[in-house]
PDB file of N, CA and C and ligand atoms in Angstrom:
ATOM      1  N   MET A1131       0.845  -1.199   0.000  1.00  0.00           N
ATOM      2  CA  MET A1131       0.000   0.000   0.000  1.00  0.00           C
ATOM      3  C   MET A1131       0.876   1.243   0.000  1.00  0.00           C
ATOM      4  N   LYS A1132       0.416   2.251  -0.717  1.00  0.00           N
ATOM      5  CA  LYS A1132       1.166   3.497  -0.775  1.00  0.00           C
ATOM      6  C   LYS A1132       0.217   4.642  -1.117  1.00  0.00           C
ATOM      7  N   CYS A1133       0.683   5.832  -0.802  1.00  0.00           N
ATOM      8  CA  CYS A1133      -0.112   7.037  -1.073  1.00  0.00           C
ATOM      9  C   CYS A1133      -0.360   7.162  -2.571  1.00  0.00           C
ATOM     10  N   ILE A1134      -1.602   7.421  -2.958  1.00  0.00           N
ATOM     11  CA  ILE A1134      -1.903   7.544  -4.380  1.00  0.00           C
ATOM     12  C   ILE A1134      -1.236   8.773  -4.987  1.00  0.00           C
ATOM     13  N   TYR A1135      -0.842   9.729  -4.158  1.00  0.00           N
ATOM     14  CA  TYR A1135      -0.259  10.949  -4.699  1.00  0.00           C
ATOM     15  C   TYR A1135       1.264  10.893  -4.763  1.00  0.00           C
ATOM     16  N   CYS A1136       1.892  10.600  -3.645  1.00  0.00           N
ATOM     17  CA  CYS A1136       3.360  10.628  -3.607  1.00  0.00           C
ATOM     18  C   CYS A1136       3.974   9.230  -3.609  1.00  0.00           C
ATOM     19  N   GLU A1137       3.134   8.219  -3.477  1.00  0.00           N
ATOM     20  CA  GLU A1137       3.577   6.835  -3.524  1.00  0.00           C
ATOM     21  C   GLU A1137       4.551   6.466  -2.416  1.00  0.00           C
ATOM     22  N   ARG A1138       4.501   7.214  -1.318  1.00  0.00           N
ATOM     23  CA  ARG A1138       5.259   6.780  -0.154  1.00  0.00           C
ATOM     24  C   ARG A1138       4.465   5.688   0.555  1.00  0.00           C
ATOM     25  N   SER A1139       5.172   4.810   1.206  1.00  0.00           N
ATOM     26  CA  SER A1139       4.522   3.688   1.879  1.00  0.00           C
ATOM     27  C   SER A1139       4.309   4.002   3.357  1.00  0.00           C
ATOM     28  N   SER A1140       3.593   3.111   4.008  1.00  0.00           N
ATOM     29  CA  SER A1140       3.348   3.295   5.435  1.00  0.00           C
ATOM     30  C   SER A1140       4.615   3.084   6.258  1.00  0.00           C
ATOM     31  N   GLU A1141       5.689   2.658   5.613  1.00  0.00           N
ATOM     32  CA  GLU A1141       6.982   2.603   6.304  1.00  0.00           C
ATOM     33  C   GLU A1141       7.524   4.008   6.537  1.00  0.00           C
ATOM     34  N   GLU A1142       7.081   4.935   5.681  1.00  0.00           N
ATOM     35  CA  GLU A1142       7.645   6.284   5.720  1.00  0.00           C
ATOM     36  C   GLU A1142       6.699   7.307   6.327  1.00  0.00           C
ATOM     37  N   VAL A1143       5.422   7.154   6.042  1.00  0.00           N
ATOM     38  CA  VAL A1143       4.425   8.147   6.452  1.00  0.00           C
ATOM     39  C   VAL A1143       3.156   7.426   6.898  1.00  0.00           C
ATOM     40  N   PRO A1144       2.328   8.081   7.724  1.00  0.00           N
ATOM     41  CA  PRO A1144       1.037   7.477   8.071  1.00  0.00           C
ATOM     42  C   PRO A1144       0.127   7.448   6.851  1.00  0.00           C
ATOM     43  N   LEU A1145      -0.457   6.311   6.590  1.00  0.00           N
ATOM     44  CA  LEU A1145      -1.375   6.187   5.458  1.00  0.00           C
ATOM     45  C   LEU A1145      -2.800   6.009   5.956  1.00  0.00           C
ATOM     46  N   ILE A1146      -3.705   6.698   5.309  1.00  0.00           N
ATOM     47  CA  ILE A1146      -5.132   6.633   5.650  1.00  0.00           C
ATOM     48  C   ILE A1146      -5.852   5.900   4.514  1.00  0.00           C
ATOM     49  N   PRO A1147      -6.526   4.808   4.813  1.00  0.00           N
ATOM     50  CA  PRO A1147      -7.250   4.095   3.765  1.00  0.00           C
ATOM     51  C   PRO A1147      -8.586   4.767   3.456  1.00  0.00           C
ATOM     52  N   PHE A1148      -8.975   4.745   2.209  1.00  0.00           N
ATOM     53  CA  PHE A1148     -10.325   5.183   1.855  1.00  0.00           C
ATOM     54  C   PHE A1148     -10.848   4.347   0.701  1.00  0.00           C
ATOM     55  N   HIS A1149     -12.135   4.417   0.556  1.00  0.00           N
ATOM     56  CA  HIS A1149     -12.846   3.585  -0.391  1.00  0.00           C
ATOM     57  C   HIS A1149     -13.512   4.511  -1.397  1.00  0.00           C
ATOM     58  N   TYR A1150     -13.327   4.243  -2.677  1.00  0.00           N
ATOM     59  CA  TYR A1150     -13.928   5.118  -3.682  1.00  0.00           C
ATOM     60  C   TYR A1150     -14.322   4.298  -4.894  1.00  0.00           C
ATOM     61  N   ARG A1151     -15.563   4.380  -5.250  1.00  0.00           N
ATOM     62  CA  ARG A1151     -16.080   3.714  -6.440  1.00  0.00           C
ATOM     63  C   ARG A1151     -15.694   2.232  -6.499  1.00  0.00           C
ATOM     64  N   GLY A1152     -15.834   1.589  -5.356  1.00  0.00           N
ATOM     65  CA  GLY A1152     -15.625   0.151  -5.308  1.00  0.00           C
ATOM     66  C   GLY A1152     -14.182  -0.287  -5.176  1.00  0.00           C
ATOM     67  N   ALA A1153     -13.264   0.670  -5.058  1.00  0.00           N
ATOM     68  CA  ALA A1153     -11.852   0.305  -4.937  1.00  0.00           C
ATOM     69  C   ALA A1153     -11.283   0.901  -3.652  1.00  0.00           C
ATOM     70  N   ASP A1154     -10.228   0.290  -3.168  1.00  0.00           N
ATOM     71  CA  ASP A1154      -9.557   0.779  -1.966  1.00  0.00           C
ATOM     72  C   ASP A1154      -8.312   1.561  -2.351  1.00  0.00           C
ATOM     73  N   PHE A1155      -8.120   2.697  -1.693  1.00  0.00           N
ATOM     74  CA  PHE A1155      -6.955   3.531  -1.925  1.00  0.00           C
ATOM     75  C   PHE A1155      -6.366   3.923  -0.586  1.00  0.00           C
ATOM     76  N   PHE A1156      -5.161   4.451  -0.654  1.00  0.00           N
ATOM     77  CA  PHE A1156      -4.521   4.980   0.546  1.00  0.00           C
ATOM     78  C   PHE A1156      -3.980   6.354   0.223  1.00  0.00           C
ATOM     79  N   ILE A1157      -4.028   7.211   1.234  1.00  0.00           N
ATOM     80  CA  ILE A1157      -3.411   8.525   1.055  1.00  0.00           C
ATOM     81  C   ILE A1157      -2.668   8.864   2.338  1.00  0.00           C
ATOM     82  N   CYS A1158      -1.528   9.538   2.198  1.00  0.00           N
ATOM     83  CA  CYS A1158      -0.738   9.838   3.383  1.00  0.00           C
ATOM     84  C   CYS A1158      -1.284  11.089   4.066  1.00  0.00           C
ATOM     85  N   SER A1159      -0.856  11.268   5.296  1.00  0.00           N
ATOM     86  CA  SER A1159      -1.363  12.390   6.081  1.00  0.00           C
ATOM     87  C   SER A1159      -1.001  13.726   5.449  1.00  0.00           C
ATOM     88  N   ALA A1160       0.108  13.760   4.708  1.00  0.00           N
ATOM     89  CA  ALA A1160       0.517  15.012   4.069  1.00  0.00           C
ATOM     90  C   ALA A1160      -0.400  15.381   2.912  1.00  0.00           C
ATOM     91  N   HIS A1161      -0.961  14.400   2.252  1.00  0.00           N
ATOM     92  CA  HIS A1161      -1.756  14.679   1.062  1.00  0.00           C
ATOM     93  C   HIS A1161      -3.262  14.566   1.274  1.00  0.00           C
ATOM     94  N   LEU A1162      -3.660  14.175   2.472  1.00  0.00           N
ATOM     95  CA  LEU A1162      -5.092  14.149   2.753  1.00  0.00           C
ATOM     96  C   LEU A1162      -5.734  15.525   2.567  1.00  0.00           C
ATOM     97  N   PRO A1163      -5.101  16.616   3.040  1.00  0.00           N
ATOM     98  CA  PRO A1163      -5.718  17.938   2.789  1.00  0.00           C
ATOM     99  C   PRO A1163      -5.851  18.257   1.317  1.00  0.00           C
ATOM    100  N   LEU A1164      -4.907  17.770   0.520  1.00  0.00           N
ATOM    101  CA  LEU A1164      -4.983  18.001  -0.922  1.00  0.00           C
ATOM    102  C   LEU A1164      -6.195  17.288  -1.517  1.00  0.00           C
ATOM    103  N   LEU A1165      -6.439  16.088  -1.032  1.00  0.00           N
ATOM    104  CA  LEU A1165      -7.602  15.351  -1.515  1.00  0.00           C
ATOM    105  C   LEU A1165      -8.893  16.073  -1.133  1.00  0.00           C
ATOM    106  N   LEU A1166      -8.878  16.688   0.035  1.00  0.00           N
ATOM    107  CA  LEU A1166     -10.082  17.373   0.508  1.00  0.00           C
ATOM    108  C   LEU A1166     -10.315  18.681  -0.235  1.00  0.00           C
ATOM    109  N   HIS A1167      -9.228  19.400  -0.510  1.00  0.00           N
ATOM    110  CA  HIS A1167      -9.387  20.760  -1.017  1.00  0.00           C
ATOM    111  C   HIS A1167      -9.085  20.907  -2.495  1.00  0.00           C
ATOM    112  N   LYS A1168      -8.280  20.017  -3.036  1.00  0.00           N
ATOM    113  CA  LYS A1168      -7.919  20.096  -4.459  1.00  0.00           C
ATOM    114  C   LYS A1168      -8.113  18.731  -5.126  1.00  0.00           C
ATOM    115  N   PRO A1169      -9.316  18.184  -5.032  1.00  0.00           N
ATOM    116  CA  PRO A1169      -9.511  16.828  -5.553  1.00  0.00           C
ATOM    117  C   PRO A1169      -9.224  16.715  -7.046  1.00  0.00           C
ATOM    118  N   GLU A1170      -9.312  17.836  -7.767  1.00  0.00           N
ATOM    119  CA  GLU A1170      -9.060  17.769  -9.209  1.00  0.00           C
ATOM    120  C   GLU A1170      -7.614  17.359  -9.508  1.00  0.00           C
ATOM    121  N   MET A1171      -6.732  17.540  -8.535  1.00  0.00           N
ATOM    122  CA  MET A1171      -5.347  17.127  -8.729  1.00  0.00           C
ATOM    123  C   MET A1171      -5.193  15.605  -8.725  1.00  0.00           C
ATOM    124  N   PHE A1172      -6.270  14.929  -8.359  1.00  0.00           N
ATOM    125  CA  PHE A1172      -6.235  13.473  -8.331  1.00  0.00           C
ATOM    126  C   PHE A1172      -6.993  12.857  -9.508  1.00  0.00           C
ATOM    127  N   ALA A1173      -7.368  13.706 -10.446  1.00  0.00           N
ATOM    128  CA  ALA A1173      -8.253  13.242 -11.520  1.00  0.00           C
ATOM    129  C   ALA A1173      -7.641  12.116 -12.347  1.00  0.00           C
ATOM    130  N   ASP A1174      -6.310  12.095 -12.436  1.00  0.00           N
ATOM    131  CA  ASP A1174      -5.691  11.015 -13.209  1.00  0.00           C
ATOM    132  C   ASP A1174      -5.603   9.712 -12.423  1.00  0.00           C
ATOM    133  N   LYS A1175      -5.861   9.807 -11.114  1.00  0.00           N
ATOM    134  CA  LYS A1175      -5.768   8.621 -10.265  1.00  0.00           C
ATOM    135  C   LYS A1175      -7.132   8.132  -9.811  1.00  0.00           C
ATOM    136  N   LEU A1176      -8.024   9.074  -9.598  1.00  0.00           N
ATOM    137  CA  LEU A1176      -9.372   8.732  -9.165  1.00  0.00           C
ATOM    138  C   LEU A1176     -10.347   9.203 -10.230  1.00  0.00           C
ATOM    139  N   PRO A1177     -11.123   8.306 -10.806  1.00  0.00           N
ATOM    140  CA  PRO A1177     -12.063   8.725 -11.837  1.00  0.00           C
ATOM    141  C   PRO A1177     -13.051   9.766 -11.316  1.00  0.00           C
ATOM    142  N   GLN A1178     -13.207  10.837 -12.071  1.00  0.00           N
ATOM    143  CA  GLN A1178     -14.149  11.907 -11.735  1.00  0.00           C
ATOM    144  C   GLN A1178     -13.892  12.499 -10.351  1.00  0.00           C
ATOM    145  N   ALA A1179     -12.636  12.610 -10.004  1.00  0.00           N
ATOM    146  CA  ALA A1179     -12.278  13.146  -8.690  1.00  0.00           C
ATOM    147  C   ALA A1179     -12.860  14.540  -8.495  1.00  0.00           C
ATOM    148  N   GLY A1180     -13.488  14.744  -7.386  1.00  0.00           N
ATOM    149  CA  GLY A1180     -14.007  16.054  -7.037  1.00  0.00           C
ATOM    150  C   GLY A1180     -15.421  16.312  -7.513  1.00  0.00           C
ATOM    151  N   GLU A1181     -15.887  15.556  -8.486  1.00  0.00           N
ATOM    152  CA  GLU A1181     -17.237  15.795  -8.988  1.00  0.00           C
ATOM    153  C   GLU A1181     -18.269  15.381  -7.958  1.00  0.00           C
ATOM    154  N   ASN A1182     -19.124  16.319  -7.627  1.00  0.00           N
ATOM    155  CA  ASN A1182     -20.207  16.072  -6.672  1.00  0.00           C
ATOM    156  C   ASN A1182     -19.714  15.700  -5.272  1.00  0.00           C
ATOM    157  N   TRP A1183     -18.464  16.050  -4.958  1.00  0.00           N
ATOM    158  CA  TRP A1183     -17.953  15.724  -3.636  1.00  0.00           C
ATOM    159  C   TRP A1183     -18.368  16.755  -2.603  1.00  0.00           C
ATOM    160  N   SER A1184     -18.600  17.976  -3.059  1.00  0.00           N
ATOM    161  CA  SER A1184     -18.899  19.017  -2.085  1.00  0.00           C
ATOM    162  C   SER A1184     -20.300  18.813  -1.516  1.00  0.00           C
ATOM    163  N   ASP A1185     -20.458  19.202  -0.290  1.00  0.00           N
ATOM    164  CA  ASP A1185     -21.787  19.141   0.308  1.00  0.00           C
ATOM    165  C   ASP A1185     -22.188  20.542   0.732  1.00  0.00           C
ATOM    166  N   GLY A1186     -23.432  20.849   0.568  1.00  0.00           N
ATOM    167  CA  GLY A1186     -23.933  22.132   1.012  1.00  0.00           C
ATOM    168  C   GLY A1186     -23.846  23.223  -0.036  1.00  0.00           C
ATOM    169  N   GLU A1187     -23.024  23.046  -1.042  1.00  0.00           N
ATOM    170  CA  GLU A1187     -22.909  24.058  -2.072  1.00  0.00           C
ATOM    171  C   GLU A1187     -23.863  23.792  -3.219  1.00  0.00           C
ATOM    172  N   GLY A1188     -24.478  22.656  -3.218  1.00  0.00           N
ATOM    173  CA  GLY A1188     -25.264  22.274  -4.360  1.00  0.00           C
ATOM    174  C   GLY A1188     -24.318  21.931  -5.503  1.00  0.00           C
ATOM    175  N   HIS A1189     -24.831  21.974  -6.691  1.00  0.00           N
ATOM    176  CA  HIS A1189     -23.966  21.684  -7.825  1.00  0.00           C
ATOM    177  C   HIS A1189     -23.499  22.978  -8.441  1.00  0.00           C
ATOM    178  N   HIS A1190     -22.251  22.999  -8.808  1.00  0.00           N
ATOM    179  CA  HIS A1190     -21.722  24.201  -9.421  1.00  0.00           C
ATOM    180  C   HIS A1190     -21.236  23.909 -10.815  1.00  0.00           C
ATOM    181  N   HIS A1191     -21.334  24.905 -11.654  1.00  0.00           N
ATOM    182  CA  HIS A1191     -20.925  24.751 -13.036  1.00  0.00           C
ATOM    183  C   HIS A1191     -19.795  25.708 -13.334  1.00  0.00           C
ATOM    184  N   GLU A1192     -18.942  25.311 -14.229  1.00  0.00           N
ATOM    185  CA  GLU A1192     -17.844  26.196 -14.655  1.00  0.00           C
ATOM    186  C   GLU A1192     -18.395  27.299 -15.530  1.00  0.00           C
TER     187      GLU A1192
HETATM  188 ZN1   ZN B1174       1.343  11.415  -0.107  1.00  0.00          ZN
END
């Protein structure tokens, strides 16, 4: 297991597991805020990253 962003393993950094679209992923503590605030940076790793993830804002259009 390794961080989907920096590919560091749990030998080096704390990894947090998460589940998305039927698959299991891990992200390190350093990149968890990035997943929360800049999910589009994960678009090549997570299909449709960031789409409809926000709550309370409704849907927004570009
Ligand atoms: Zn990372």
